[in-house]
Amino acid sequence: METILVVNSGSSSVKFQVFGTDGVSALERLIKGQVSGIGTMPRLLARDADGKVMIDRTFEAAQVSDVSVAIQAAGAWLREHLNIAPIAVGHRIVHGGPDYDRPIMIDDDVLAVLEKLVCLAPLHQPNNLAPIRSIRARFPDLPQIGCFDTAFHRTHSVLADHYAIPEQYYLDGVRRYGFHGLSYEYIADRLTRVAPDVATKKIVVAHLGSGASMCALSHGRSVDSSMGFTALDGVPMGTRPGQLDPGVVLYLIEQRGMSPAAVQHMLYHDCGLKGLSGISNDVRDLEASDDPRAAFALDYFAYRVGLHAGMLAAALGGIDAFVFTAGIGENSASMRARVGEKLKWLGVDIDPAANAAHAELISRPESRVRVYRIMTDEEMMIARHTLACLLERSLRRSEHGRVA
């Protein structure tokens, strides 16, 4: 069986999965793992498809000091102990800019374009690209496919994409991109099986995790999103503020004397739930706390999710279903209930028992808007795109051979 490696890299961890494939359409998840604690307490942990631990190894901090070394450590284990030599590697890349509206085979030119977008996603893009460079250096002939979180949202209308600034900036790429597209794409596809009668209707999806955003779907396509030019916009997140008056940034620089770099660091690392609570960026910690600041942060999060749900329902001209997904959306019944209270005016009526049981359908039968809890799978989406790119390349080569 041939295999595809999927890499989802962050600043302190590299998540990876291995999928078996028949080379045509079938994909079977074989291994799910990650290297966490990079540069501090590195740990390589991987499980098989049944959840059985295959390796659990710790390293000295200096042994796995950065993302590139982490991917090498995981790759060495896959090759030397499991004899896995993937036919391709698929990568999650947060920002594709205006140029890439679909997955693409990565070469030097593509990599150069993606490097220019680092300033728009400084928390993600450098770490997304580091494994690509590392693998290219060691295995230059191994196909690598970039799958972009922005690509799914390229179906937005020009009205939804624009900011009210001079048009030249839009032409230069300053526009509303939207993010978490791989997650939304998976949910849109999953809905065709979970709820085929509503899958093509008006749906708001809430990808609520440490990074959070929301998306309006119509006929399975993105109509609008809470995030815009960067991954700072929209609903508040673990450490990011969400929607913010740009005048706040000007005030911090001009009146408080903060440098642009200091403001950027604060916006990406010290805001959101962490900034509001002063306790933690993790909803689990806040839900377990009796500190009133924790309760305020949770209430604020639910309030802003409710506001953006109304905005996205307006973009759709109505709403037929609401979907919770990602870490908070999938696992926090309390937060789902909080948000549900904010959405009653839209016709949402959550069933407390179904919600507490983490059921897939969590609304009452009489609820005008159906509410679902659906587990996302960005890695499966990346594997599908990677296989499709390989097949497309094979077809082009075949057609070129016939022409020649």
mmCIF file of C-alpha atoms in Angstrom:
data_model
loop_
_atom_site.group_PDB
_atom_site.id
_atom_site.type_symbol
_atom_site.label_atom_id
_atom_site.label_comp_id
_atom_site.label_asym_id
_atom_site.label_seq_id
_atom_site.Cartn_x
_atom_site.Cartn_y
_atom_site.Cartn_z
ATOM 1 C CA MET A 1 0.000 0.000 0.000
ATOM 2 C CA GLU A 2 1.312 3.450 -0.899
ATOM 3 C CA THR A 3 1.243 6.164 1.727
ATOM 4 C CA ILE A 4 0.719 9.923 1.987
ATOM 5 C CA LEU A 5 2.173 11.973 4.833
ATOM 6 C CA VAL A 6 0.148 14.933 6.105
ATOM 7 C CA VAL A 7 1.904 17.657 8.111
ATOM 8 C CA ASN A 8 0.188 20.341 10.185
ATOM 9 C CA SER A 9 2.906 22.403 11.807
ATOM 10 C CA GLY A 10 2.656 24.994 14.569
ATOM 11 C CA SER A 11 5.125 27.017 16.612
ATOM 12 C CA SER A 12 5.742 24.414 19.326
ATOM 13 C CA SER A 13 4.412 21.232 17.765
ATOM 14 C CA VAL A 14 4.280 19.328 14.502
ATOM 15 C CA LYS A 15 1.209 17.177 13.998
ATOM 16 C CA PHE A 16 1.451 14.454 11.385
ATOM 17 C CA GLN A 17 -0.692 11.663 9.998
ATOM 18 C CA VAL A 18 -0.008 8.835 7.590
ATOM 19 C CA PHE A 19 -2.714 7.672 5.190
ATOM 20 C CA GLY A 20 -2.652 4.522 3.128
ATOM 21 C CA THR A 21 -3.998 4.834 -0.408
ATOM 22 C CA ASP A 22 -4.736 2.744 -3.438
ATOM 23 C CA GLY A 23 -3.406 5.648 -5.503
ATOM 24 C CA VAL A 24 -6.822 6.426 -6.946
ATOM 25 C CA SER A 25 -9.391 7.479 -4.363
ATOM 26 C CA ALA A 26 -9.346 5.362 -1.206
ATOM 27 C CA LEU A 27 -7.657 6.775 1.905
ATOM 28 C CA GLU A 28 -7.125 4.913 5.164
ATOM 29 C CA ARG A 29 -5.721 6.596 8.254
ATOM 30 C CA LEU A 30 -2.819 4.485 9.535
ATOM 31 C CA ILE A 31 -0.918 6.673 11.995
ATOM 32 C CA LYS A 32 -1.687 9.828 13.940
ATOM 33 C CA GLY A 33 1.088 11.560 15.858
ATOM 34 C CA GLN A 34 2.843 14.723 16.856
ATOM 35 C CA VAL A 35 6.105 16.123 18.111
ATOM 36 C CA SER A 36 5.183 18.496 20.938
ATOM 37 C CA GLY A 37 7.159 20.704 23.283
ATOM 38 C CA ILE A 38 9.670 21.704 20.595
ATOM 39 C CA GLY A 39 12.653 23.467 22.138
ATOM 40 C CA THR A 40 11.466 22.904 25.717
ATOM 41 C CA MET A 41 10.298 19.347 26.453
ATOM 42 C CA PRO A 42 10.191 17.568 23.076
ATOM 43 C CA ARG A 43 8.050 14.459 22.879
ATOM 44 C CA LEU A 44 7.269 12.206 19.910
ATOM 45 C CA LEU A 45 3.958 10.415 20.390
ATOM 46 C CA ALA A 46 2.152 8.393 17.735
ATOM 47 C CA ARG A 47 -0.777 5.998 17.710
ATOM 48 C CA ASP A 48 -2.134 3.564 15.157
ATOM 49 C CA ALA A 49 -5.640 3.628 13.688
ATOM 50 C CA ASP A 50 -7.010 1.834 16.769
ATOM 51 C CA GLY A 51 -5.441 4.318 19.175
ATOM 52 C CA LYS A 52 -2.661 2.010 20.315
ATOM 53 C CA VAL A 53 0.575 3.821 21.207
ATOM 54 C CA MET A 54 3.302 3.067 18.660
ATOM 55 C CA ILE A 55 5.977 5.342 20.102
ATOM 56 C CA ASP A 56 6.213 7.669 23.099
ATOM 57 C CA ARG A 57 9.703 9.121 23.248
ATOM 58 C CA THR A 58 11.055 12.230 24.938
ATOM 59 C CA PHE A 59 14.133 14.189 23.899
ATOM 60 C CA GLU A 60 16.476 16.712 25.435
ATOM 61 C CA ALA A 61 15.495 20.267 24.494
ATOM 62 C CA ALA A 62 18.620 20.721 22.366
ATOM 63 C CA GLN A 63 17.892 17.533 20.394
ATOM 64 C CA VAL A 64 14.657 18.937 18.938
ATOM 65 C CA SER A 65 15.211 22.668 18.957
ATOM 66 C CA ASP A 66 12.934 23.781 16.122
ATOM 67 C CA VAL A 67 10.213 22.702 13.710
ATOM 68 C CA SER A 68 12.643 21.515 11.029
ATOM 69 C CA VAL A 69 14.409 19.168 13.444
ATOM 70 C CA ALA A 70 11.039 17.940 14.722
ATOM 71 C CA ILE A 71 9.893 16.889 11.260
ATOM 72 C CA GLN A 72 13.235 15.149 10.721
ATOM 73 C CA ALA A 73 12.799 13.214 13.977
ATOM 74 C CA ALA A 74 9.295 12.093 13.022
ATOM 75 C CA GLY A 75 10.402 11.240 9.478
ATOM 76 C CA ALA A 76 13.365 9.200 10.688
ATOM 77 C CA TRP A 77 11.094 7.121 12.932
ATOM 78 C CA LEU A 78 8.612 6.524 10.092
ATOM 79 C CA ARG A 79 11.353 5.440 7.682
ATOM 80 C CA GLU A 80 13.638 3.449 9.959
ATOM 81 C CA HIS A 81 11.133 1.698 12.199
ATOM 82 C CA LEU A 82 8.057 1.393 9.986
ATOM 83 C CA ASN A 83 9.657 1.450 6.532
ATOM 84 C CA ILE A 84 7.245 4.180 5.438
ATOM 85 C CA ALA A 85 8.343 6.135 2.374
ATOM 86 C CA PRO A 86 5.421 8.380 1.349
ATOM 87 C CA ILE A 87 4.684 9.086 -2.292
ATOM 88 C CA ALA A 88 3.856 12.700 -1.358
ATOM 89 C CA VAL A 89 3.535 15.091 1.561
ATOM 90 C CA GLY A 90 0.524 17.348 2.063
ATOM 91 C CA HIS A 91 0.889 20.497 4.167
ATOM 92 C CA ARG A 92 -1.577 22.815 5.845
ATOM 93 C CA ILE A 93 -0.575 26.389 4.965
ATOM 94 C CA VAL A 94 -2.562 29.126 6.633
ATOM 95 C CA HIS A 95 -2.234 31.909 4.057
ATOM 96 C CA GLY A 96 -2.355 31.475 0.289
ATOM 97 C CA GLY A 97 -2.819 35.164 -0.495
ATOM 98 C CA PRO A 98 -4.597 36.267 -3.686
ATOM 99 C CA ASP A 99 -2.648 33.869 -5.911
ATOM 100 C CA TYR A 100 -3.633 30.420 -4.634
ATOM 101 C CA ASP A 101 -7.295 29.437 -4.601
ATOM 102 C CA ARG A 102 -6.674 25.690 -4.623
ATOM 103 C CA PRO A 103 -4.042 23.143 -3.503
ATOM 104 C CA ILE A 104 -0.821 23.327 -5.486
ATOM 105 C CA MET A 105 2.413 21.413 -5.989
ATOM 106 C CA ILE A 106 5.144 23.370 -4.225
ATOM 107 C CA ASP A 107 8.267 24.427 -6.106
ATOM 108 C CA ASP A 108 10.804 27.212 -5.578
ATOM 109 C CA ASP A 109 8.559 29.854 -7.152
ATOM 110 C CA VAL A 110 5.549 28.919 -5.015
ATOM 111 C CA LEU A 111 7.677 28.859 -1.885
ATOM 112 C CA ALA A 112 8.991 32.348 -2.664
ATOM 113 C CA VAL A 113 5.430 33.699 -2.960
ATOM 114 C CA LEU A 114 4.389 32.062 0.313
ATOM 115 C CA GLU A 115 7.398 33.520 2.101
ATOM 116 C CA LYS A 116 6.117 37.010 1.259
ATOM 117 C CA LEU A 117 2.908 36.255 3.190
ATOM 118 C CA VAL A 118 4.686 35.596 6.499
ATOM 119 C CA CYS A 119 3.859 39.133 7.678
ATOM 120 C CA LEU A 120 0.133 38.371 7.299
ATOM 121 C CA ALA A 121 0.273 35.217 9.434
ATOM 122 C CA PRO A 122 3.383 35.531 11.609
ATOM 123 C CA LEU A 123 2.094 33.012 14.147
ATOM 124 C CA HIS A 124 1.512 30.298 11.526
ATOM 125 C CA GLN A 125 3.137 30.817 8.135
ATOM 126 C CA PRO A 126 6.826 30.475 9.169
ATOM 127 C CA ASN A 127 6.077 27.194 10.912
ATOM 128 C CA ASN A 128 3.969 25.948 7.987
ATOM 129 C CA LEU A 129 6.870 26.548 5.604
ATOM 130 C CA ALA A 130 9.714 25.217 7.778
ATOM 131 C CA PRO A 131 8.861 21.504 7.243
ATOM 132 C CA ILE A 132 8.540 22.102 3.505
ATOM 133 C CA ARG A 133 12.056 23.498 3.302
ATOM 134 C CA SER A 134 13.407 20.723 5.525
ATOM 135 C CA ILE A 135 11.863 17.967 3.402
ATOM 136 C CA ARG A 136 12.914 19.626 0.128
ATOM 137 C CA ALA A 137 16.504 19.765 1.340
ATOM 138 C CA ARG A 138 16.589 16.052 2.164
ATOM 139 C CA PHE A 139 14.205 14.672 -0.471
ATOM 140 C CA PRO A 140 14.122 17.144 -3.387
ATOM 141 C CA ASP A 141 12.153 14.808 -5.677
ATOM 142 C CA LEU A 142 9.389 14.044 -3.174
ATOM 143 C CA PRO A 143 6.190 15.870 -4.251
ATOM 144 C CA GLN A 144 4.879 18.325 -1.656
ATOM 145 C CA ILE A 145 1.425 19.843 -1.901
ATOM 146 C CA GLY A 146 0.335 23.035 -0.184
ATOM 147 C CA CYS A 147 -3.278 23.122 1.027
ATOM 148 C CA PHE A 148 -4.414 26.612 2.015
ATOM 149 C CA ASP A 149 -6.778 27.705 4.773
ATOM 150 C CA THR A 150 -7.725 30.692 2.627
ATOM 151 C CA ALA A 151 -8.569 28.769 -0.556
ATOM 152 C CA PHE A 152 -12.083 27.635 0.399
ATOM 153 C CA HIS A 153 -13.131 31.266 0.887
ATOM 154 C CA ARG A 154 -12.154 32.407 -2.590
ATOM 155 C CA THR A 155 -15.796 31.882 -3.593
ATOM 156 C CA HIS A 156 -16.680 35.118 -1.757
ATOM 157 C CA SER A 157 -18.216 37.903 -3.791
ATOM 158 C CA VAL A 158 -16.221 41.073 -4.354
ATOM 159 C CA LEU A 159 -18.583 42.797 -1.916
ATOM 160 C CA ALA A 160 -17.682 40.356 0.839
ATOM 161 C CA ASP A 161 -13.971 40.507 -0.029
ATOM 162 C CA HIS A 162 -13.549 44.290 0.028
ATOM 163 C CA TYR A 163 -12.595 46.718 2.731
ATOM 164 C CA ALA A 164 -13.761 50.331 2.397
ATOM 165 C CA ILE A 165 -10.281 51.594 1.531
ATOM 166 C CA PRO A 166 -8.828 52.844 -1.781
ATOM 167 C CA GLU A 167 -9.206 50.266 -4.532
ATOM 168 C CA GLN A 168 -5.480 50.068 -5.220
ATOM 169 C CA TYR A 169 -4.973 48.298 -1.907
ATOM 170 C CA TYR A 170 -7.475 45.624 -2.912
ATOM 171 C CA LEU A 171 -5.604 45.137 -6.181
ATOM 172 C CA ASP A 172 -2.413 44.806 -4.131
ATOM 173 C CA GLY A 173 -3.994 41.974 -2.115
ATOM 174 C CA VAL A 174 -5.421 43.782 0.909
ATOM 175 C CA ARG A 175 -8.753 42.000 1.155
ATOM 176 C CA ARG A 176 -10.837 39.716 3.360
ATOM 177 C CA TYR A 177 -9.407 36.228 2.894
ATOM 178 C CA GLY A 178 -10.979 34.161 5.676
ATOM 179 C CA PHE A 179 -9.247 31.222 7.333
ATOM 180 C CA HIS A 180 -9.858 27.687 8.682
ATOM 181 C CA GLY A 181 -10.982 26.847 5.158
ATOM 182 C CA LEU A 182 -9.826 23.223 5.306
ATOM 183 C CA SER A 183 -12.053 22.697 8.330
ATOM 184 C CA TYR A 184 -15.046 24.364 6.684
ATOM 185 C CA GLU A 185 -14.514 22.389 3.502
ATOM 186 C CA TYR A 186 -14.551 19.150 5.477
ATOM 187 C CA ILE A 187 -17.702 20.177 7.368
ATOM 188 C CA ALA A 188 -19.467 21.137 4.131
ATOM 189 C CA ASP A 189 -18.667 17.702 2.710
ATOM 190 C CA ARG A 190 -19.564 15.903 5.935
ATOM 191 C CA LEU A 191 -22.968 17.588 6.030
ATOM 192 C CA THR A 192 -23.893 15.922 2.740
ATOM 193 C CA ARG A 193 -23.871 12.635 4.687
ATOM 194 C CA VAL A 194 -24.945 13.789 8.157
ATOM 195 C CA ALA A 195 -27.821 16.005 6.992
ATOM 196 C CA PRO A 196 -28.261 15.810 3.215
ATOM 197 C CA ASP A 197 -31.591 17.639 3.398
ATOM 198 C CA VAL A 198 -29.943 20.781 4.815
ATOM 199 C CA ALA A 199 -26.410 20.475 3.393
ATOM 200 C CA THR A 200 -27.147 22.833 0.488
ATOM 201 C CA LYS A 201 -29.140 25.324 2.549
ATOM 202 C CA LYS A 202 -28.067 28.317 4.651
ATOM 203 C CA ILE A 203 -25.624 27.201 7.336
ATOM 204 C CA VAL A 204 -23.383 28.985 9.822
ATOM 205 C CA VAL A 205 -20.386 26.971 10.992
ATOM 206 C CA ALA A 206 -18.493 27.938 14.149
ATOM 207 C CA HIS A 207 -14.923 26.645 14.215
ATOM 208 C CA LEU A 208 -14.261 27.335 17.880
ATOM 209 C CA GLY A 209 -10.833 26.436 19.204
ATOM 210 C CA SER A 210 -7.677 28.176 20.352
ATOM 211 C CA GLY A 211 -7.951 29.779 16.929
ATOM 212 C CA ALA A 212 -11.597 30.557 16.209
ATOM 213 C CA SER A 213 -13.658 31.808 13.306
ATOM 214 C CA MET A 214 -17.087 31.416 11.743
ATOM 215 C CA CYS A 215 -18.256 30.844 8.188
ATOM 216 C CA ALA A 216 -21.492 31.268 6.251
ATOM 217 C CA LEU A 217 -22.189 28.381 3.850
ATOM 218 C CA SER A 218 -24.697 28.283 1.010
ATOM 219 C CA HIS A 219 -24.855 25.281 -1.308
ATOM 220 C CA GLY A 220 -21.712 24.047 0.431
ATOM 221 C CA ARG A 221 -19.710 27.120 -0.584
ATOM 222 C CA SER A 222 -18.279 29.894 1.594
ATOM 223 C CA VAL A 223 -20.263 33.129 1.316
ATOM 224 C CA ASP A 224 -18.572 35.087 4.085
ATOM 225 C CA SER A 225 -16.334 34.585 7.102
ATOM 226 C CA SER A 226 -15.657 36.301 10.409
ATOM 227 C CA MET A 227 -11.905 36.473 9.660
ATOM 228 C CA GLY A 228 -10.441 38.849 7.116
ATOM 229 C CA PHE A 229 -6.980 39.980 6.000
ATOM 230 C CA THR A 230 -5.210 38.158 8.842
ATOM 231 C CA ALA A 231 -6.054 35.544 11.462
ATOM 232 C CA LEU A 232 -6.599 38.274 14.092
ATOM 233 C CA ASP A 233 -10.100 39.271 13.022
ATOM 234 C CA GLY A 234 -13.571 38.067 13.993
ATOM 235 C CA VAL A 235 -14.449 36.296 17.250
ATOM 236 C CA PRO A 236 -12.011 36.360 20.181
ATOM 237 C CA MET A 237 -9.599 33.443 20.440
ATOM 238 C CA GLY A 238 -7.284 31.884 22.990
ATOM 239 C CA THR A 239 -4.685 34.653 22.736
ATOM 240 C CA ARG A 240 -5.955 36.803 19.843
ATOM 241 C CA PRO A 241 -8.519 39.614 20.259
ATOM 242 C CA GLY A 242 -10.777 39.080 17.274
ATOM 243 C CA GLN A 243 -12.558 42.146 15.905
ATOM 244 C CA LEU A 244 -10.711 45.287 16.968
ATOM 245 C CA ASP A 245 -11.083 48.956 16.061
ATOM 246 C CA PRO A 246 -7.921 49.779 14.036
ATOM 247 C CA GLY A 247 -7.790 52.996 16.020
ATOM 248 C CA VAL A 248 -6.718 50.919 19.029
ATOM 249 C CA VAL A 249 -3.553 49.914 17.166
ATOM 250 C CA LEU A 250 -2.863 53.546 16.215
ATOM 251 C CA TYR A 251 -3.391 54.600 19.830
ATOM 252 C CA LEU A 252 -0.981 51.966 21.162
ATOM 253 C CA ILE A 253 1.722 53.067 18.732
ATOM 254 C CA GLU A 254 1.213 56.836 18.830
ATOM 255 C CA GLN A 255 0.094 57.459 22.419
ATOM 256 C CA ARG A 256 1.509 54.531 24.354
ATOM 257 C CA GLY A 257 4.801 54.433 22.471
ATOM 258 C CA MET A 258 4.620 50.751 21.575
ATOM 259 C CA SER A 259 6.606 49.566 18.569
ATOM 260 C CA PRO A 260 4.780 47.763 15.736
ATOM 261 C CA ALA A 261 6.591 44.575 16.752
ATOM 262 C CA ALA A 262 5.415 44.927 20.351
ATOM 263 C CA VAL A 263 1.820 45.529 19.236
ATOM 264 C CA GLN A 264 1.980 42.515 16.936
ATOM 265 C CA HIS A 265 3.282 40.311 19.742
ATOM 266 C CA MET A 266 0.544 41.500 22.094
ATOM 267 C CA LEU A 267 -2.227 40.928 19.542
ATOM 268 C CA TYR A 268 -1.100 37.384 18.776
ATOM 269 C CA HIS A 269 0.005 36.253 22.239
ATOM 270 C CA ASP A 270 -1.577 38.288 25.058
ATOM 271 C CA CYS A 271 -5.179 39.024 24.083
ATOM 272 C CA GLY A 272 -8.361 36.972 23.703
ATOM 273 C CA LEU A 273 -9.399 34.712 26.580
ATOM 274 C CA LYS A 274 -5.930 35.017 28.091
ATOM 275 C CA GLY A 275 -6.043 38.801 28.102
ATOM 276 C CA LEU A 276 -9.610 39.052 29.393
ATOM 277 C CA SER A 277 -9.234 36.515 32.180
ATOM 278 C CA GLY A 278 -5.639 37.051 33.182
ATOM 279 C CA ILE A 279 -5.712 33.325 33.943
ATOM 280 C CA SER A 280 -5.541 31.134 30.864
ATOM 281 C CA ASN A 281 -6.223 30.910 27.148
ATOM 282 C CA ASP A 282 -7.810 27.466 27.642
ATOM 283 C CA VAL A 283 -11.593 27.218 27.996
ATOM 284 C CA ARG A 284 -11.197 24.100 30.156
ATOM 285 C CA ASP A 285 -9.190 26.078 32.710
ATOM 286 C CA LEU A 286 -11.680 28.925 32.669
ATOM 287 C CA GLU A 287 -14.684 26.629 33.069
ATOM 288 C CA ALA A 288 -13.005 25.010 36.090
ATOM 289 C CA SER A 289 -12.203 28.364 37.720
ATOM 290 C CA ASP A 290 -14.389 30.254 40.206
ATOM 291 C CA ASP A 291 -12.595 33.525 39.420
ATOM 292 C CA PRO A 292 -15.129 36.103 38.134
ATOM 293 C CA ARG A 293 -12.638 37.112 35.439
ATOM 294 C CA ALA A 294 -12.853 33.581 34.009
ATOM 295 C CA ALA A 295 -16.650 33.791 33.893
ATOM 296 C CA PHE A 296 -16.421 37.181 32.191
ATOM 297 C CA ALA A 297 -14.059 35.844 29.517
ATOM 298 C CA LEU A 298 -16.397 32.927 28.777
ATOM 299 C CA ASP A 299 -19.443 35.216 28.633
ATOM 300 C CA TYR A 300 -17.596 37.585 26.311
ATOM 301 C CA PHE A 301 -16.609 34.730 23.999
ATOM 302 C CA ALA A 302 -20.212 33.481 23.755
ATOM 303 C CA TYR A 303 -21.495 37.038 23.266
ATOM 304 C CA ARG A 304 -19.166 37.701 20.337
ATOM 305 C CA VAL A 305 -19.933 34.322 18.730
ATOM 306 C CA GLY A 306 -23.611 35.258 18.948
ATOM 307 C CA LEU A 307 -22.999 38.652 17.325
ATOM 308 C CA HIS A 308 -21.064 37.131 14.423
ATOM 309 C CA ALA A 309 -23.721 34.468 13.961
ATOM 310 C CA GLY A 310 -26.225 37.248 13.379
ATOM 311 C CA MET A 311 -23.903 38.959 10.912
ATOM 312 C CA LEU A 312 -23.365 35.757 8.940
ATOM 313 C CA ALA A 313 -27.083 34.932 8.973
ATOM 314 C CA ALA A 314 -27.628 38.378 7.443
ATOM 315 C CA ALA A 315 -25.044 37.579 4.756
ATOM 316 C CA LEU A 316 -26.996 34.419 3.945
ATOM 317 C CA GLY A 317 -30.429 36.065 4.139
ATOM 318 C CA GLY A 318 -31.488 33.549 6.782
ATOM 319 C CA ILE A 319 -30.270 30.435 8.541
ATOM 320 C CA ASP A 320 -31.322 26.784 8.421
ATOM 321 C CA ALA A 321 -28.586 25.139 10.491
ATOM 322 C CA PHE A 322 -25.765 25.958 12.875
ATOM 323 C CA VAL A 323 -22.699 23.743 13.318
ATOM 324 C CA PHE A 324 -20.223 23.628 16.200
ATOM 325 C CA THR A 325 -16.788 22.204 15.422
ATOM 326 C CA ALA A 326 -13.095 22.303 16.517
ATOM 327 C CA GLY A 327 -11.735 21.894 20.054
ATOM 328 C CA ILE A 328 -14.153 24.087 22.013
ATOM 329 C CA GLY A 329 -17.103 23.523 19.705
ATOM 330 C CA GLU A 330 -16.710 19.744 19.820
ATOM 331 C CA ASN A 331 -15.881 19.299 23.500
ATOM 332 C CA SER A 332 -17.477 22.048 25.596
ATOM 333 C CA ALA A 333 -21.172 21.384 26.172
ATOM 334 C CA SER A 334 -21.218 24.413 28.469
ATOM 335 C CA MET A 335 -20.003 26.769 25.752
ATOM 336 C CA ARG A 336 -22.416 25.294 23.208
ATOM 337 C CA ALA A 337 -25.240 25.977 25.684
ATOM 338 C CA ARG A 338 -24.025 29.553 26.264
ATOM 339 C CA VAL A 339 -23.919 30.230 22.532
ATOM 340 C CA GLY A 340 -27.276 28.542 22.040
ATOM 341 C CA GLU A 341 -28.850 31.013 24.470
ATOM 342 C CA LYS A 342 -27.517 33.872 22.336
ATOM 343 C CA LEU A 343 -29.077 32.335 19.214
ATOM 344 C CA LYS A 344 -32.617 31.746 20.469
ATOM 345 C CA TRP A 345 -33.837 34.797 18.574
ATOM 346 C CA LEU A 346 -32.726 33.069 15.350
ATOM 347 C CA GLY A 347 -34.825 29.995 16.188
ATOM 348 C CA VAL A 348 -32.166 27.871 17.907
ATOM 349 C CA ASP A 349 -33.438 25.522 20.616
ATOM 350 C CA ILE A 350 -30.723 23.224 21.980
ATOM 351 C CA ASP A 351 -31.686 19.931 23.648
ATOM 352 C CA PRO A 352 -29.779 19.888 26.993
ATOM 353 C CA ALA A 353 -29.598 16.078 27.121
ATOM 354 C CA ALA A 354 -28.312 15.696 23.558
ATOM 355 C CA ASN A 355 -25.851 18.513 24.129
ATOM 356 C CA ALA A 356 -24.529 16.980 27.360
ATOM 357 C CA ALA A 357 -24.132 13.636 25.568
ATOM 358 C CA HIS A 358 -22.099 15.303 22.781
ATOM 359 C CA ALA A 359 -24.562 14.003 20.198
ATOM 360 C CA GLU A 360 -24.225 14.927 16.533
ATOM 361 C CA LEU A 361 -27.661 16.576 16.405
ATOM 362 C CA ILE A 362 -28.083 18.647 19.558
ATOM 363 C CA SER A 363 -31.221 20.686 18.815
ATOM 364 C CA ARG A 364 -34.767 19.784 19.841
ATOM 365 C CA PRO A 365 -37.091 18.410 17.131
ATOM 366 C CA GLU A 366 -39.111 21.634 17.246
ATOM 367 C CA SER A 367 -36.060 23.879 16.813
ATOM 368 C CA ARG A 368 -36.510 26.016 13.696
ATOM 369 C CA VAL A 369 -32.728 25.977 13.181
ATOM 370 C CA ARG A 370 -31.045 22.606 13.399
ATOM 371 C CA VAL A 371 -27.879 22.551 15.495
ATOM 372 C CA TYR A 372 -25.085 20.028 14.972
ATOM 373 C CA ARG A 373 -21.841 19.101 16.671
ATOM 374 C CA ILE A 374 -19.547 17.706 13.979
ATOM 375 C CA MET A 375 -15.919 16.744 14.481
ATOM 376 C CA THR A 376 -13.694 18.338 11.893
ATOM 377 C CA ASP A 377 -10.836 16.564 10.115
ATOM 378 C CA GLU A 378 -8.472 18.970 8.383
ATOM 379 C CA GLU A 379 -5.858 16.241 7.930
ATOM 380 C CA MET A 380 -8.248 14.045 5.947
ATOM 381 C CA MET A 381 -9.035 17.040 3.756
ATOM 382 C CA ILE A 382 -5.321 17.622 3.149
ATOM 383 C CA ALA A 383 -4.826 13.942 2.283
ATOM 384 C CA ARG A 384 -7.685 14.101 -0.240
ATOM 385 C CA HIS A 385 -6.257 17.206 -1.878
ATOM 386 C CA THR A 386 -2.769 15.705 -1.984
ATOM 387 C CA LEU A 387 -4.013 12.554 -3.689
ATOM 388 C CA ALA A 388 -6.045 14.627 -6.167
ATOM 389 C CA CYS A 389 -2.971 16.710 -7.043
ATOM 390 C CA LEU A 390 -0.937 13.563 -7.655
ATOM 391 C CA LEU A 391 -3.626 12.134 -9.917
ATOM 392 C CA GLU A 392 -3.883 15.427 -11.824
ATOM 393 C CA ARG A 393 -0.120 15.492 -12.339
ATOM 394 C CA SER A 394 -0.155 11.879 -13.513
ATOM 395 C CA LEU A 395 -2.964 12.660 -15.959
ATOM 396 C CA ARG A 396 -1.090 15.676 -17.375
ATOM 397 C CA ARG A 397 2.020 13.574 -17.877
ATOM 398 C CA SER A 398 -0.017 10.867 -19.567
ATOM 399 C CA GLU A 399 -1.668 13.356 -21.901
ATOM 400 C CA HIS A 400 1.713 14.964 -22.663
ATOM 401 C CA GLY A 401 3.106 11.540 -23.532
ATOM 402 C CA ARG A 402 0.241 10.846 -25.929
ATOM 403 C CA VAL A 403 0.667 14.249 -27.603
ATOM 404 C CA ALA A 404 4.398 13.695 -27.939
#
